[in-house]
Coordinates of C-alpha atoms and ligand atoms in Angstrom, one line a residue:
M164 CA 0.0 0.0 0.0
D165 CA 1.2 3.5 -0.9
P166 CA 2.1 5.6 2.1
K167 CA -0.4 8.4 2.7
K168 CA 0.7 11.7 1.3
E169 CA 1.7 14.6 3.6
I170 CA -0.9 17.4 3.7
I171 CA -0.6 20.7 5.5
F172 CA -3.6 22.6 6.9
H173 CA -3.7 26.0 8.4
G174 CA -5.8 27.5 11.2
I175 CA -5.4 30.2 13.9
S176 CA -3.0 29.6 16.8
A177 CA -5.0 29.4 20.0
S178 CA -2.4 28.0 22.4
P179 CA 1.3 27.7 21.8
G180 CA 3.4 24.4 21.7
I181 CA 4.2 21.5 19.4
A182 CA 2.8 18.0 19.5
V183 CA 3.4 14.9 17.4
G184 CA 1.2 11.8 17.7
P185 CA -1.7 9.7 16.5
V186 CA -5.0 11.4 15.9
L187 CA -8.5 10.9 17.3
V188 CA -10.9 12.4 14.8
I189 CA -14.3 13.6 16.0
R190 CA -16.3 14.2 12.8
E191 CA -19.6 15.0 14.2
Y192 CA -20.7 18.3 15.6
N193 CA -21.3 17.3 19.2
T194 CA -22.8 14.0 18.1
A195 CA -26.5 14.5 18.7
Y196 CA -26.9 18.0 17.4
T197 CA -28.6 16.9 14.2
E198 CA -32.2 17.1 12.9
S199 CA -34.4 14.1 13.2
S200 CA -37.1 13.1 10.7
E201 CA -40.4 15.1 10.6
S202 CA -42.7 12.0 10.9
P203 CA -45.9 13.0 12.8
I204 CA -47.1 11.3 15.9
S205 CA -50.6 10.2 16.7
P206 CA -52.6 12.4 19.2
S207 CA -52.6 9.5 21.7
L208 CA -48.8 9.6 22.0
V209 CA -48.6 13.3 22.8
E210 CA -48.5 13.0 26.6
S211 CA -45.9 10.2 26.6
E212 CA -43.8 12.2 24.1
I213 CA -43.8 15.2 26.5
A214 CA -43.1 13.0 29.5
N215 CA -40.1 11.6 27.7
F216 CA -38.9 15.1 26.8
N217 CA -39.2 16.1 30.5
L218 CA -37.2 13.0 31.5
A219 CA -34.5 13.9 29.0
L220 CA -34.4 17.5 30.5
D221 CA -34.0 16.1 34.0
K222 CA -31.3 13.7 32.9
T223 CA -29.5 16.6 31.2
R224 CA -29.8 18.8 34.3
D225 CA -28.2 16.0 36.4
E226 CA -25.4 15.6 33.9
I227 CA -24.6 19.3 33.9
E228 CA -24.6 19.5 37.6
I229 CA -22.1 16.5 37.9
L230 CA -19.9 18.2 35.2
Q231 CA -20.1 21.5 37.1
K232 CA -19.0 19.8 40.3
K233 CA -16.1 18.1 38.5
V234 CA -14.9 21.4 36.9
Q235 CA -15.3 23.2 40.2
D236 CA -12.9 20.6 41.8
K237 CA -10.5 20.9 39.0
F238 CA -10.4 24.7 38.4
D239 CA -12.1 27.6 40.0
V240 CA -15.5 29.1 40.1
R241 CA -15.0 31.0 36.9
E242 CA -14.8 27.9 34.7
A243 CA -17.6 26.2 36.7
S244 CA -19.8 29.2 36.2
I245 CA -20.0 28.5 32.5
F246 CA -22.3 25.6 33.5
D247 CA -24.6 28.0 35.4
A248 CA -25.5 29.4 32.0
H249 CA -26.0 25.8 30.7
L250 CA -28.4 25.1 33.5
L251 CA -30.3 28.2 32.7
I252 CA -30.8 26.9 29.2
V253 CA -32.3 23.6 30.4
D254 CA -34.6 25.6 32.6
D255 CA -35.6 28.1 30.0
Q256 CA -39.4 28.1 30.3
M257 CA -40.0 29.9 27.0
L258 CA -37.9 27.5 25.0
M259 CA -39.4 24.4 26.6
S260 CA -43.0 25.6 26.3
E261 CA -42.5 26.3 22.6
V262 CA -41.3 22.7 22.2
Q263 CA -44.3 21.3 24.1
D264 CA -46.6 23.5 22.0
M265 CA -45.2 22.2 18.8
V266 CA -45.7 18.6 20.0
R267 CA -49.2 19.2 21.2
R268 CA -50.6 21.4 18.4
R269 CA -48.6 20.2 15.4
L270 CA -48.1 16.6 16.5
K271 CA -44.3 16.6 16.0
T272 CA -41.9 14.4 17.9
A273 CA -40.2 16.1 20.8
D274 CA -36.9 15.4 19.2
Y275 CA -37.9 17.2 16.0
A276 CA -39.6 20.1 17.8
F277 CA -36.7 20.7 20.2
F278 CA -34.2 20.7 17.4
K279 CA -36.3 23.2 15.4
V280 CA -36.8 25.6 18.3
V281 CA -33.1 25.5 19.3
E282 CA -32.0 26.0 15.7
R283 CA -34.1 29.2 15.6
Y284 CA -32.5 30.5 18.8
V285 CA -29.0 29.6 17.6
A286 CA -29.6 31.4 14.3
A287 CA -30.8 34.5 16.1
I288 CA -27.7 34.6 18.3
S289 CA -25.3 33.8 15.6
V290 CA -25.9 37.0 13.7
M291 CA -25.3 39.3 16.7
P292 CA -22.5 41.6 16.0
D293 CA -21.0 41.0 19.5
K294 CA -18.5 38.2 19.3
Y295 CA -19.1 37.1 22.9
I296 CA -22.8 36.8 22.5
K297 CA -22.3 35.0 19.2
E298 CA -20.1 32.4 21.0
R299 CA -23.0 31.7 23.4
A300 CA -24.6 29.9 20.5
D301 CA -22.0 27.2 21.1
D302 CA -23.3 26.9 24.7
I303 CA -26.8 26.4 23.5
K304 CA -25.7 23.7 21.0
D305 CA -23.7 22.0 23.8
V306 CA -26.8 21.7 26.0
A307 CA -29.1 20.9 23.1
S308 CA -26.8 18.1 22.0
R309 CA -27.1 16.6 25.5
V310 CA -30.9 16.8 25.5
L311 CA -31.1 15.2 22.1
A312 CA -28.7 12.4 23.0
N313 CA -30.8 11.7 26.1
L314 CA -34.1 11.8 24.1
R315 CA -32.6 9.3 21.6
N316 CA -30.9 7.3 24.3
A317 CA -27.7 7.8 22.3
K318 CA -24.2 7.8 23.8
R319 CA -22.5 11.1 23.5
H320 CA -18.9 11.1 22.5
T321 CA -16.9 11.7 25.7
L322 CA -13.2 12.2 25.9
D323 CA -12.9 11.1 29.5
S324 CA -12.3 7.6 28.5
M325 CA -9.2 8.0 26.2
T326 CA -6.8 5.2 26.9
S327 CA -3.7 6.5 25.1
K328 CA -2.1 9.7 24.2
K329 CA -3.7 11.4 21.2
I330 CA -4.1 14.6 19.3
I331 CA -7.7 15.5 18.9
I332 CA -9.1 16.9 15.7
A333 CA -12.7 17.8 16.1
R334 CA -15.5 19.9 14.5
N335 CA -15.7 21.6 17.8
L336 CA -14.9 21.1 21.4
T337 CA -17.4 22.6 23.8
P338 CA -16.2 24.4 26.9
S339 CA -17.4 21.3 28.9
D340 CA -15.4 19.0 26.6
T341 CA -12.3 21.1 27.0
A342 CA -12.5 21.6 30.7
L343 CA -12.6 17.9 31.2
L344 CA -9.8 17.0 28.9
D345 CA -7.2 14.8 30.5
R346 CA -3.9 16.8 30.2
E347 CA -2.0 13.5 30.4
K348 CA -3.8 12.0 27.4
V349 CA -4.5 14.9 25.1
L350 CA -1.3 16.0 23.4
A351 CA -3.0 18.9 21.5
F352 CA -6.2 19.7 19.7
A353 CA -7.4 21.4 16.6
V354 CA -11.0 22.4 15.9
E355 CA -12.9 23.8 13.0
T356 CA -15.0 26.3 14.9
G357 CA -14.2 29.1 17.4
S358 CA -12.0 32.1 17.7
N359 CA -9.0 32.5 19.9
T360 CA -11.1 34.4 22.4
S361 CA -13.6 31.6 22.8
H362 CA -13.9 29.8 26.1
T363 CA -12.3 26.7 24.5
A364 CA -9.2 28.7 23.5
I365 CA -9.0 30.4 26.9
L366 CA -9.1 27.0 28.6
A367 CA -6.5 25.5 26.3
R368 CA -4.1 28.3 27.2
S369 CA -4.8 27.9 30.9
M370 CA -4.2 24.1 30.6
Q371 CA -1.2 24.6 28.4
I372 CA -2.5 22.3 25.7
P373 CA -1.2 23.3 22.2
A374 CA -4.3 24.2 20.3
I375 CA -5.5 25.5 16.9
V376 CA -9.0 26.9 16.0
G377 CA -10.5 27.8 12.7
V378 CA -9.2 24.7 10.8
S379 CA -10.5 24.2 7.3
K380 CA -13.3 21.6 6.9
D381 CA -11.3 19.8 4.2
I382 CA -9.1 18.2 6.9
F383 CA -11.9 15.7 7.8
E384 CA -11.8 14.3 4.3
N385 CA -8.1 13.7 4.5
L386 CA -7.8 12.1 7.9
D387 CA -8.4 8.7 9.6
D388 CA -8.1 7.7 13.2
D389 CA -4.6 7.0 14.3
D390 CA -3.0 8.8 11.3
E391 CA 0.1 10.6 12.5
V392 CA -0.4 14.3 12.9
I393 CA 1.7 17.3 13.9
I394 CA 0.2 20.3 15.6
D395 CA 2.3 23.5 15.6
G396 CA 0.3 25.7 18.0
F397 CA 2.9 28.5 17.6
V398 CA 1.9 29.2 14.0
G399 CA -1.4 27.4 13.7
T400 CA -0.2 24.6 11.3
I401 CA -1.5 21.0 11.2
I402 CA 0.5 18.5 9.2
V403 CA -1.3 15.2 8.4
N404 CA 0.7 12.1 7.6
P405 CA 4.0 14.0 7.7
D406 CA 6.7 12.3 5.7
I407 CA 9.9 11.1 7.3
K408 CA 11.8 14.3 6.8
T409 CA 9.0 16.5 8.3
L410 CA 8.5 14.1 11.1
E411 CA 12.2 14.2 12.0
L412 CA 12.3 17.9 11.7
Y413 CA 9.3 18.3 14.0
K414 CA 10.4 15.7 16.5
L415 CA 13.6 17.7 16.8
K416 CA 11.7 21.0 17.0
S417 CA 9.4 19.5 19.6
K418 CA 12.4 18.4 21.7
E419 CA 13.9 21.8 21.2
E420 CA 10.7 23.4 22.2
D421 CA 10.4 21.2 25.3
K422 CA 14.0 21.9 26.2
F423 CA 13.5 25.6 25.5
Y424 CA 10.5 25.8 27.9
I425 CA 12.2 23.6 30.5
D426 CA 15.3 25.9 30.3
L427 CA 13.1 29.0 30.6
V428 CA 11.4 27.5 33.7
R429 CA 14.8 26.8 35.1
E430 CA 15.7 30.4 34.5
S431 CA 12.5 31.7 36.2
R432 CA 14.3 32.5 39.5
L433 CA 16.9 34.6 37.8
R434 CA 16.6 38.3 38.3
P435 CA 15.2 40.2 35.2
E436 CA 18.2 42.5 35.1
T437 CA 20.2 43.8 32.1
V438 CA 23.9 43.0 31.8
D439 CA 24.6 46.6 33.0
G440 CA 22.4 46.1 36.1
F441 CA 19.0 47.7 35.3
T442 CA 16.0 45.7 36.6
V443 CA 12.9 45.4 34.5
Q444 CA 10.0 43.8 36.4
L445 CA 8.2 41.0 34.4
A446 CA 4.6 40.6 35.5
S447 CA 1.6 38.7 34.3
N448 CA -1.7 39.6 32.6
L449 CA -4.3 37.3 34.0
E450 CA -8.0 36.7 33.2
S451 CA -8.6 34.0 35.8
L452 CA -7.2 32.6 39.1
D453 CA -6.2 29.3 37.6
E454 CA -3.4 31.1 35.5
I455 CA -1.6 32.0 38.7
I456 CA 0.1 28.6 38.7
T457 CA 1.7 29.1 35.2
A458 CA 2.6 32.7 36.1
K459 CA 4.4 31.5 39.2
K460 CA 6.1 28.7 37.3
F461 CA 7.6 31.3 34.9
G462 CA 8.7 33.5 37.8
T463 CA 6.3 36.4 37.6
S464 CA 7.0 39.5 39.6
G465 CA 3.4 40.1 40.3
V466 CA 0.2 40.7 38.3
G467 CA 0.5 43.7 36.1
L468 CA -3.0 43.4 34.7
F469 CA -6.0 41.4 36.0
R470 CA -8.8 41.9 33.4
T471 CA -12.0 41.8 35.4
E472 CA -14.3 41.7 32.3
Y473 CA -14.3 37.9 32.3
L474 CA -15.9 37.8 35.8
F475 CA -18.8 39.6 34.2
I476 CA -18.9 38.0 30.8
N477 CA -18.7 34.4 32.1
S478 CA -21.5 34.9 34.6
D479 CA -25.2 34.8 34.0
H480 CA -25.7 37.6 36.6
L481 CA -23.7 40.7 37.6
P482 CA -21.1 39.4 40.1
T483 CA -22.0 40.6 43.6
E484 CA -19.7 42.5 45.9
E485 CA -19.1 39.4 47.9
E486 CA -18.3 37.2 44.8
Q487 CA -15.9 39.8 43.5
F488 CA -14.3 40.3 47.0
Q489 CA -13.7 36.6 47.2
T490 CA -12.0 36.5 43.8
Y491 CA -9.8 39.5 44.5
R492 CA -8.9 38.3 48.0
K493 CA -7.9 34.8 46.6
L494 CA -5.8 36.5 43.9
V495 CA -3.8 38.8 46.3
Q496 CA -3.4 36.0 48.8
A497 CA -2.1 33.6 46.2
M498 CA 0.3 36.2 45.0
D499 CA 1.8 36.4 48.5
G500 CA 2.7 40.0 48.8
E501 CA 3.7 40.5 45.2
P502 CA 1.9 43.5 43.6
V503 CA -1.4 42.8 42.0
V504 CA -2.9 45.4 39.6
V505 CA -6.7 44.8 39.1
R506 CA -8.3 46.8 36.3
T507 CA -11.8 48.0 36.8
L508 CA -14.4 46.8 34.3
D509 CA -13.4 47.5 30.7
I510 CA -16.7 46.7 29.0
G511 CA -17.6 48.3 25.7
G512 CA -15.6 48.2 22.4
D513 CA -15.5 44.6 21.3
K514 CA -16.5 43.4 24.8
L515 CA -20.2 44.2 24.9
E516 CA -22.5 42.9 27.5
Q517 CA -26.2 43.0 27.3
K518 CA -26.6 42.8 31.0
I519 CA -24.6 45.9 31.6
S520 CA -25.6 48.2 28.7
S521 CA -28.1 47.4 26.0
T522 CA -27.6 50.6 24.0
S523 CA -26.0 49.7 20.7
E524 CA -23.5 52.2 19.2
S525 CA -22.4 52.5 15.6
N526 CA -18.8 53.0 16.8
P527 CA -18.4 51.1 20.0
F528 CA -14.7 51.5 20.3
L529 CA -15.2 55.2 20.3
G530 CA -18.2 55.0 22.4
L531 CA -19.2 54.7 26.1
R532 CA -16.5 52.1 26.9
A533 CA -14.8 51.3 30.3
V534 CA -14.7 54.2 32.8
R535 CA -17.0 56.2 30.5
L536 CA -19.7 53.6 30.8
C537 CA -19.1 53.1 34.5
L538 CA -19.2 56.8 35.3
R539 CA -22.1 57.9 33.0
E540 CA -24.4 54.9 33.0
R541 CA -23.5 52.3 35.6
P542 CA -22.0 53.9 38.7
D543 CA -23.7 51.1 40.6
I544 CA -21.3 48.6 39.0
L545 CA -18.3 50.7 39.6
R546 CA -19.3 51.2 43.2
T547 CA -19.7 47.5 43.8
Q548 CA -16.4 46.7 42.2
L549 CA -14.5 49.4 44.1
R550 CA -16.0 48.3 47.4
A551 CA -14.9 44.7 46.7
L552 CA -11.4 45.8 45.6
L553 CA -10.9 48.1 48.7
R554 CA -12.0 45.3 51.0
A555 CA -9.6 42.9 49.3
S556 CA -6.8 45.4 49.7
A557 CA -6.6 44.5 53.4
F558 CA -5.4 41.0 52.3
G559 CA -2.4 41.8 50.1
N560 CA -0.6 44.2 47.8
L561 CA -3.5 45.2 45.7
K562 CA -3.6 48.2 43.4
V563 CA -6.5 49.5 41.3
M564 CA -6.2 50.6 37.7
F565 CA -8.7 52.6 35.6
P566 CA -8.9 51.8 31.8
M567 CA -9.5 54.1 28.8
I568 CA -8.6 57.4 30.4
S569 CA -8.7 60.3 27.9
C570 CA -8.7 63.4 30.1
S571 CA -7.7 64.6 33.6
E572 CA -11.3 65.3 34.5
E573 CA -12.0 61.6 34.4
V574 CA -9.2 60.9 36.9
T575 CA -10.5 63.6 39.2
E576 CA -14.0 62.2 39.1
L577 CA -12.8 58.6 39.7
K578 CA -10.6 59.6 42.6
Q579 CA -13.6 61.5 44.2
F580 CA -15.8 58.4 43.6
M581 CA -13.2 56.3 45.3
D582 CA -12.9 58.7 48.2
N583 CA -16.6 58.5 48.8
I584 CA -16.4 54.7 48.9
K585 CA -13.5 54.8 51.3
D586 CA -15.7 57.1 53.6
E587 CA -18.5 54.6 53.4
L588 CA -16.2 51.7 54.3
T589 CA -14.7 53.6 57.2
L590 CA -18.2 54.3 58.5
E591 CA -19.0 50.6 58.2
Q592 CA -15.7 49.9 60.1
C593 CA -14.6 47.7 57.2
D594 CA -10.9 47.0 56.9
F595 CA -9.1 48.3 53.8
N596 CA -5.7 49.7 52.8
K597 CA -6.1 53.5 53.1
A598 CA -3.0 54.0 51.0
M599 CA -4.0 51.6 48.2
E600 CA -2.2 52.7 45.0
V601 CA -4.4 54.0 42.1
G602 CA -3.2 54.0 38.6
I603 CA -4.5 54.5 35.1
M604 CA -4.0 52.9 31.7
I605 CA -2.5 55.0 29.0
E606 CA -4.2 53.8 25.9
T607 CA -5.5 56.8 24.1
P608 CA -3.2 59.3 22.3
A609 CA -4.8 62.1 24.3
A610 CA -3.7 60.5 27.6
A611 CA -0.2 60.0 26.3
M612 CA 0.0 63.6 25.2
I613 CA -1.0 64.9 28.7
A614 CA 1.0 62.3 30.5
D615 CA 2.8 65.0 32.5
T616 CA -0.5 66.3 34.0
L617 CA -1.8 62.8 34.6
A618 CA 1.4 61.6 36.2
G619 CA 0.9 64.2 38.9
M620 CA -2.5 62.7 39.8
V621 CA -1.9 59.0 40.1
D622 CA 0.5 56.4 41.5
F623 CA 1.3 54.5 38.3
F624 CA 0.8 54.2 34.6
S625 CA 0.3 51.1 32.5
I626 CA 0.5 51.6 28.8
G627 CA -2.1 49.5 26.9
T628 CA -0.5 49.3 23.5
N629 CA -3.3 47.2 22.0
D630 CA -5.6 50.2 22.3
L631 CA -2.9 52.8 21.9
V632 CA -2.1 51.4 18.5
Q633 CA -5.8 51.1 17.6
Y634 CA -6.6 54.7 18.5
T635 CA -3.3 56.3 17.2
M636 CA -3.5 54.5 13.9
A637 CA -7.3 54.8 13.6
I638 CA -7.7 51.1 13.0
D639 CA -10.3 48.9 14.6
R640 CA -8.2 46.3 16.4
S641 CA -10.7 43.5 15.6
N642 CA -11.0 44.3 11.9
E643 CA -8.8 41.9 9.9
R644 CA -9.1 44.2 6.8
V645 CA -6.9 46.9 8.5
A646 CA -4.7 44.4 10.4
Y647 CA -1.9 45.2 8.0
L648 CA -1.6 48.6 9.6
Y649 CA -1.3 47.2 13.1
H650 CA 2.4 47.8 13.9
P651 CA 3.4 48.5 17.5
S652 CA 6.8 49.6 16.1
H653 CA 5.3 52.5 14.2
P654 CA 7.5 55.5 15.1
A655 CA 4.4 57.4 16.3
I656 CA 3.6 54.7 18.8
L657 CA 7.2 54.5 20.0
E658 CA 7.3 58.3 20.4
L659 CA 4.1 58.1 22.6
I660 CA 5.4 55.3 24.7
H661 CA 8.7 57.2 25.2
R662 CA 6.8 60.4 26.1
V663 CA 4.7 58.5 28.7
S664 CA 7.7 56.7 30.3
Q665 CA 9.7 60.0 30.5
A666 CA 6.7 61.8 32.1
A667 CA 6.4 58.9 34.7
R668 CA 10.1 59.1 35.5
R669 CA 10.0 62.9 35.9
H670 CA 7.1 62.4 38.4
N671 CA 8.7 59.5 40.1
I672 CA 5.9 57.1 39.4
W673 CA 5.9 53.5 38.1
V674 CA 5.3 52.8 34.4
S675 CA 4.5 49.5 32.9
V676 CA 3.5 48.2 29.4
C677 CA 0.7 45.6 29.5
G678 CA -0.4 45.4 25.8
Q679 CA 0.4 42.3 23.7
M680 CA 3.6 44.0 22.6
A681 CA 5.1 43.6 26.1
G682 CA 5.2 39.8 25.7
E683 CA 6.7 39.8 22.2
P684 CA 10.5 39.5 22.4
Q685 CA 11.0 41.4 19.2
Y686 CA 9.9 44.6 20.9
T687 CA 11.8 44.0 24.2
P688 CA 14.9 46.0 23.3
L689 CA 12.8 49.0 22.3
L690 CA 10.5 48.9 25.3
V691 CA 13.5 48.5 27.7
G692 CA 15.3 51.2 25.9
M693 CA 12.4 53.6 26.3
G694 CA 12.7 53.3 30.1
V695 CA 9.6 51.5 31.3
H696 CA 9.9 49.8 34.7
E697 CA 7.8 46.8 33.9
L698 CA 6.5 44.6 31.1
S699 CA 3.3 42.7 31.8
M700 CA 2.3 39.8 29.6
S701 CA 0.6 36.5 29.2
P702 CA 2.5 34.1 31.6
I703 CA 3.7 31.8 28.9
S704 CA 5.8 34.7 27.4
L705 CA 7.6 35.5 30.7
G706 CA 10.5 33.1 30.1
A707 CA 11.5 34.3 26.7
V708 CA 11.3 38.0 27.6
R709 CA 13.3 37.3 30.8
R710 CA 16.1 35.8 28.8
I711 CA 16.2 38.8 26.5
V712 CA 16.3 41.3 29.3
R713 CA 19.1 39.4 31.0
K714 CA 21.2 39.5 27.8
L715 CA 20.5 43.1 26.9
S716 CA 22.5 46.1 27.9
M717 CA 20.6 49.3 28.6
Y718 CA 23.1 51.1 26.5
E719 CA 22.3 49.2 23.3
A720 CA 18.6 49.1 24.1
E721 CA 18.4 52.9 24.5
K722 CA 20.4 53.4 21.4
A723 CA 18.1 51.1 19.4
A724 CA 15.0 52.8 20.8
M725 CA 16.2 56.4 20.1
E726 CA 17.1 55.4 16.5
A727 CA 13.9 53.5 16.1
M728 CA 11.8 56.6 17.0
K729 CA 13.5 58.5 14.1
C730 CA 12.8 55.8 11.5
A731 CA 10.5 56.5 8.7
T732 CA 8.7 53.2 8.8
S733 CA 7.6 50.5 11.3
A734 CA 9.6 47.9 9.4
E735 CA 12.8 49.9 9.8
A736 CA 12.2 50.4 13.5
L737 CA 11.4 46.7 14.0
E738 CA 14.5 45.8 12.1
L739 CA 16.7 47.8 14.6
S740 CA 15.1 45.9 17.5
L741 CA 15.5 42.5 15.7
A742 CA 19.1 43.2 15.0
V743 CA 19.8 43.5 18.7
L744 CA 17.7 40.4 19.4
K745 CA 19.4 38.3 16.8
N746 CA 22.8 39.3 18.2
I747 CA 22.0 38.5 21.8
S748 CA 19.6 35.5 21.4
P749 CA 19.3 34.0 17.9
E750 CA 17.1 31.2 19.2
I751 CA 14.5 33.6 20.5
A752 CA 14.8 35.9 17.5
N753 CA 14.0 32.8 15.4
L754 CA 10.9 31.9 17.5
A755 CA 9.8 35.6 17.6
L756 CA 9.8 35.6 13.8
K757 CA 7.6 32.4 13.9
G758 CA 5.1 34.2 16.2
L759 CA 6.2 32.9 19.6
Ligands
LIG1016 C1 -4.4 47.2 25.9 O1 -5.3 47.9 25.4 O2 -3.2 47.1 25.5 C2 -4.8 46.3 27.1 C3 -3.9 45.7 27.7 O3 -6.1 46.2 27.3 P1 -7.1 45.3 26.5 O4 -6.3 44.5 25.6 O5 -7.8 44.5 27.6 O6 -8.0 46.3 25.9
LIG1017 MG1 -7.1 48.2 26.4

């Protein structure tokens, strides 16, 4: 028999790493999520059909509760709260009575009626402009597939029972599938659906499983169970039936990658200090408590950005003061005295939430986002969050940061707001750190231009380059059509970062960079050279950036940064930084070019 031909497929990198191994192919979309035949039932069968439907719902509810308990034991409340939303779907009275109505009046089977009703809900949600709401369609399909499997007494595909190490290639993995993956057995996974902000991708990164999303459908026609597959989660490539040469190359790469990460973990206790003795703190950007383990493994010097949006997005209700307090308290306690910067709610832009504001705007990134929304429309949410944060400040080194600042009046108003809450807590005899530091994100060009004024009003700055690039270059950061203009090394961006860092130094306050750029080693020489105190990034990037910092001299970093600001193009500026990188660490320069 002819050996199978090597075929390469591309997707979107969702979680870094390389894996080589036999594949387990899951061709069905969540098995039971399919339409059944429309054959009518006789009126005498209506009640037993509805009784069966109710039994299937009960069974589904039990399954979800068991799953929720398992996930709660394995992770934290945030992951488990995904299943609160699943339970709400099973208990959705409107949906269920529509199904019963269709069975009673139109004499359809419960199976057929349920699928039709769910399909309509899914279609309505799938056209919503908000990516997060759109992704909830997957949650509905996840639950529907359980109900249908129970109605049909069919066995759903579960991944709990894998007996050997495999790479999974599936149409989709639901959040519940992913949360329960056995890290020992699953080498990597690739799925056809989803974006790298879906729950599935977030969980893969938390669990450090190499993963790819958005894989072309064609892959399923070219793949059999146990075929050999390579997943390159760094660049989003899947190689099916690699030939001997590719296999050897990737086995080597995988070994190198493993060794690379093991070495980086070994280096995690080394001081992030340049060869000429300047310290650059390396902190983590976290979205959930379970990432603390990875952050510590890679030697984080604290949390430079805790994004609180996910506490709100992943919950079916507005998180209460007590719920938020518990999360923030756990966070600072786990970080053991290291600084923890928690950012207040940054909803708006691409992170819209119906339960917070239902007004739709034609330009949400330029609309009532973050502190604007909190101050103008939802001071109740800001108040609850600041109370929870102040209370948690009694338990560790917690600092609060406000996002999307564009003028000094906002800072004055926010500080006044905070002072009122401090007075309230004092009256209630609640413990809190009266000297808790307050900082702001610099992510609008306006804030960068008035950095000297703002620096006199706060304890620290954190430069959010993701937004700073978006607002300076006038490009929607989620629009792939203008992605070609998204260059953090644009001389205008470098000039703004430099301006902010110099203002912070003049006023003797702390300045960090927490946008994606801070974790990309190709920019480390420029950022260090511009004089920021801290780089805050996704924990998995800490090791590579630490190695660069330790090999860099402030002298050459400053020289590269000053020259880069004078360049005519982003490419020239980046080339200057890469030249330094290639010189001090060719292996990381290589990975950086691959998209580390
Ligand atoms: C940024 O804008 O750089 C940032 C860190 O915030 P976010 O990506 O959450 O908008
Ligand atoms: Mg931002």
